CSV table of C-alpha atoms in Angstrom, one decimal:
chain,number,residue,atom,x,y,z
N,1,UNK,CA,6.1,-23.6,18.3
N,2,UNK,CA,6.7,-19.9,18.6
N,3,UNK,CA,4.1,-17.5,19.9
N,4,UNK,CA,3.5,-13.9,18.9
N,5,UNK,CA,6.1,-12.6,21.3
N,6,UNK,CA,8.8,-14.7,19.6
N,7,UNK,CA,7.8,-13.7,16.1
N,8,UNK,CA,10.3,-11.4,14.4
N,9,UNK,CA,9.2,-7.8,14.1
N,10,UNK,CA,8.5,-6.7,10.5
N,11,UNK,CA,10.6,-4.1,8.9
N,12,UNK,CA,9.8,-1.4,6.4
N,13,UNK,CA,12.6,0.2,4.5
N,14,UNK,CA,12.5,4.0,4.3
N,15,UNK,CA,14.8,6.2,2.2
N,16,UNK,CA,17.1,8.4,4.4
N,17,UNK,CA,15.4,11.6,3.2
N,18,UNK,CA,12.1,10.4,4.6
N,19,UNK,CA,13.5,8.7,7.7
N,20,UNK,CA,14.6,12.1,8.9
N,21,UNK,CA,11.0,13.4,8.5
N,22,UNK,CA,9.8,10.4,10.6
N,23,UNK,CA,12.3,11.1,13.3
N,24,UNK,CA,11.4,14.8,13.6
N,25,UNK,CA,7.6,14.0,13.5
N,26,UNK,CA,6.8,15.5,10.1
N,27,UNK,CA,6.0,12.1,8.5
N,28,UNK,CA,3.4,10.1,10.3
N,29,UNK,CA,2.3,7.7,7.6
N,30,UNK,CA,3.7,5.8,4.7
N,31,UNK,CA,1.8,5.0,1.5
N,32,UNK,CA,2.7,1.7,-0.1
N,33,UNK,CA,1.6,0.1,-3.4
N,34,UNK,CA,1.4,-3.4,-2.1
N,35,UNK,CA,-0.8,-6.2,-3.4
N,36,UNK,CA,-1.8,-6.8,0.3
N,37,UNK,CA,-0.8,-5.2,3.5
N,38,UNK,CA,1.0,-7.3,6.1
N,39,UNK,CA,0.6,-4.7,8.9
N,40,UNK,CA,-2.4,-4.3,11.2
N,41,UNK,CA,-3.4,-1.6,13.7
N,42,UNK,CA,-1.7,-2.1,17.0
N,43,UNK,CA,1.2,-4.1,15.4
N,44,UNK,CA,4.7,-2.9,16.1
N,45,UNK,CA,7.3,-2.8,13.4
N,46,UNK,CA,10.7,-1.4,12.5
N,47,UNK,CA,11.9,1.3,10.1
N,48,UNK,CA,15.2,0.3,8.5
N,49,UNK,CA,15.7,-2.4,11.2
N,50,UNK,CA,16.3,0.3,13.8
N,51,UNK,CA,13.4,2.6,14.7
N,52,UNK,CA,10.4,1.0,16.4
N,53,UNK,CA,6.9,2.2,15.5
N,54,UNK,CA,3.3,1.1,16.0
N,55,UNK,CA,0.6,1.0,13.3
N,56,UNK,CA,-2.3,3.2,14.3
N,57,UNK,CA,-4.5,2.8,11.2
N,58,UNK,CA,-4.4,1.0,7.8
N,59,UNK,CA,-6.6,2.1,4.9
N,60,UNK,CA,-6.8,0.7,1.4
N,61,UNK,CA,-7.5,3.3,-1.3
N,62,UNK,CA,-6.8,4.2,-4.8
N,63,UNK,CA,-4.2,6.9,-5.7
N,64,UNK,CA,-7.0,9.2,-6.8
N,65,UNK,CA,-8.7,8.9,-3.4
N,66,UNK,CA,-5.7,10.3,-1.5
N,67,UNK,CA,-6.3,13.7,0.0
N,68,UNK,CA,-3.7,16.5,0.0
N,69,UNK,CA,-3.5,16.1,3.8
N,70,UNK,CA,-2.6,12.4,3.5
N,71,UNK,CA,0.1,13.3,0.9
N,72,UNK,CA,1.5,15.9,3.4
N,73,UNK,CA,1.5,13.4,6.2
N,74,UNK,CA,3.5,11.1,4.0
N,75,UNK,CA,6.2,13.8,3.8
N,76,UNK,CA,5.4,15.4,0.4
N,77,UNK,CA,4.7,19.1,-0.2
N,78,UNK,CA,2.6,18.5,-3.4
N,79,UNK,CA,0.7,15.7,-5.2
N,80,UNK,CA,3.1,16.1,-8.1
N,81,UNK,CA,6.1,15.5,-5.9
N,82,UNK,CA,4.3,12.4,-4.4
N,83,UNK,CA,3.4,10.9,-7.8
N,84,UNK,CA,6.9,11.6,-9.1
N,85,UNK,CA,8.5,9.8,-6.1
N,86,UNK,CA,6.1,6.8,-6.3
N,87,UNK,CA,6.7,6.5,-10.0
N,88,UNK,CA,10.5,6.3,-9.3
N,89,UNK,CA,9.8,3.5,-6.8
N,90,UNK,CA,7.0,1.5,-8.4
N,91,UNK,CA,7.2,2.4,-12.1
N,92,UNK,CA,4.1,3.5,-14.1
N,93,UNK,CA,1.2,4.4,-11.9
N,94,UNK,CA,-2.5,4.7,-12.7
N,95,UNK,CA,-5.0,6.7,-10.6
N,96,UNK,CA,-7.0,3.6,-9.9
N,97,UNK,CA,-4.0,1.7,-8.6
N,98,UNK,CA,-4.6,0.3,-5.1
N,99,UNK,CA,-2.4,1.6,-2.3
N,100,UNK,CA,-2.3,1.2,1.5
N,101,UNK,CA,-2.1,4.3,3.7
N,102,UNK,CA,-0.4,3.2,6.9
N,103,UNK,CA,-0.6,5.7,9.8
N,104,UNK,CA,2.0,5.1,12.6
N,105,UNK,CA,3.7,6.6,15.6
N,106,UNK,CA,7.2,6.1,16.8
N,107,UNK,CA,7.6,4.3,20.1
């Protein structure tokens, strides 16, 4: 049986426009509307099967609980821009929808 070191590293897909923000240090978290989060603090993962990162923190919140600072750390200038982009990805959103705020650092 395999151990943790043999386990494949998880991958998160990021659109190119946001990947460049990650690579230049402007985007330090990703917000995901998942039913459950498969990443834990301290875990290493890949963006687009290429760039390695480490999870620093995972928080479960509702969309309405997101702060403006969290939205900026996710690479958006305004809440309106953030909601518009998430709607394009996930479809209709409600302010009480559960999301995960995953803070990371490139390694």
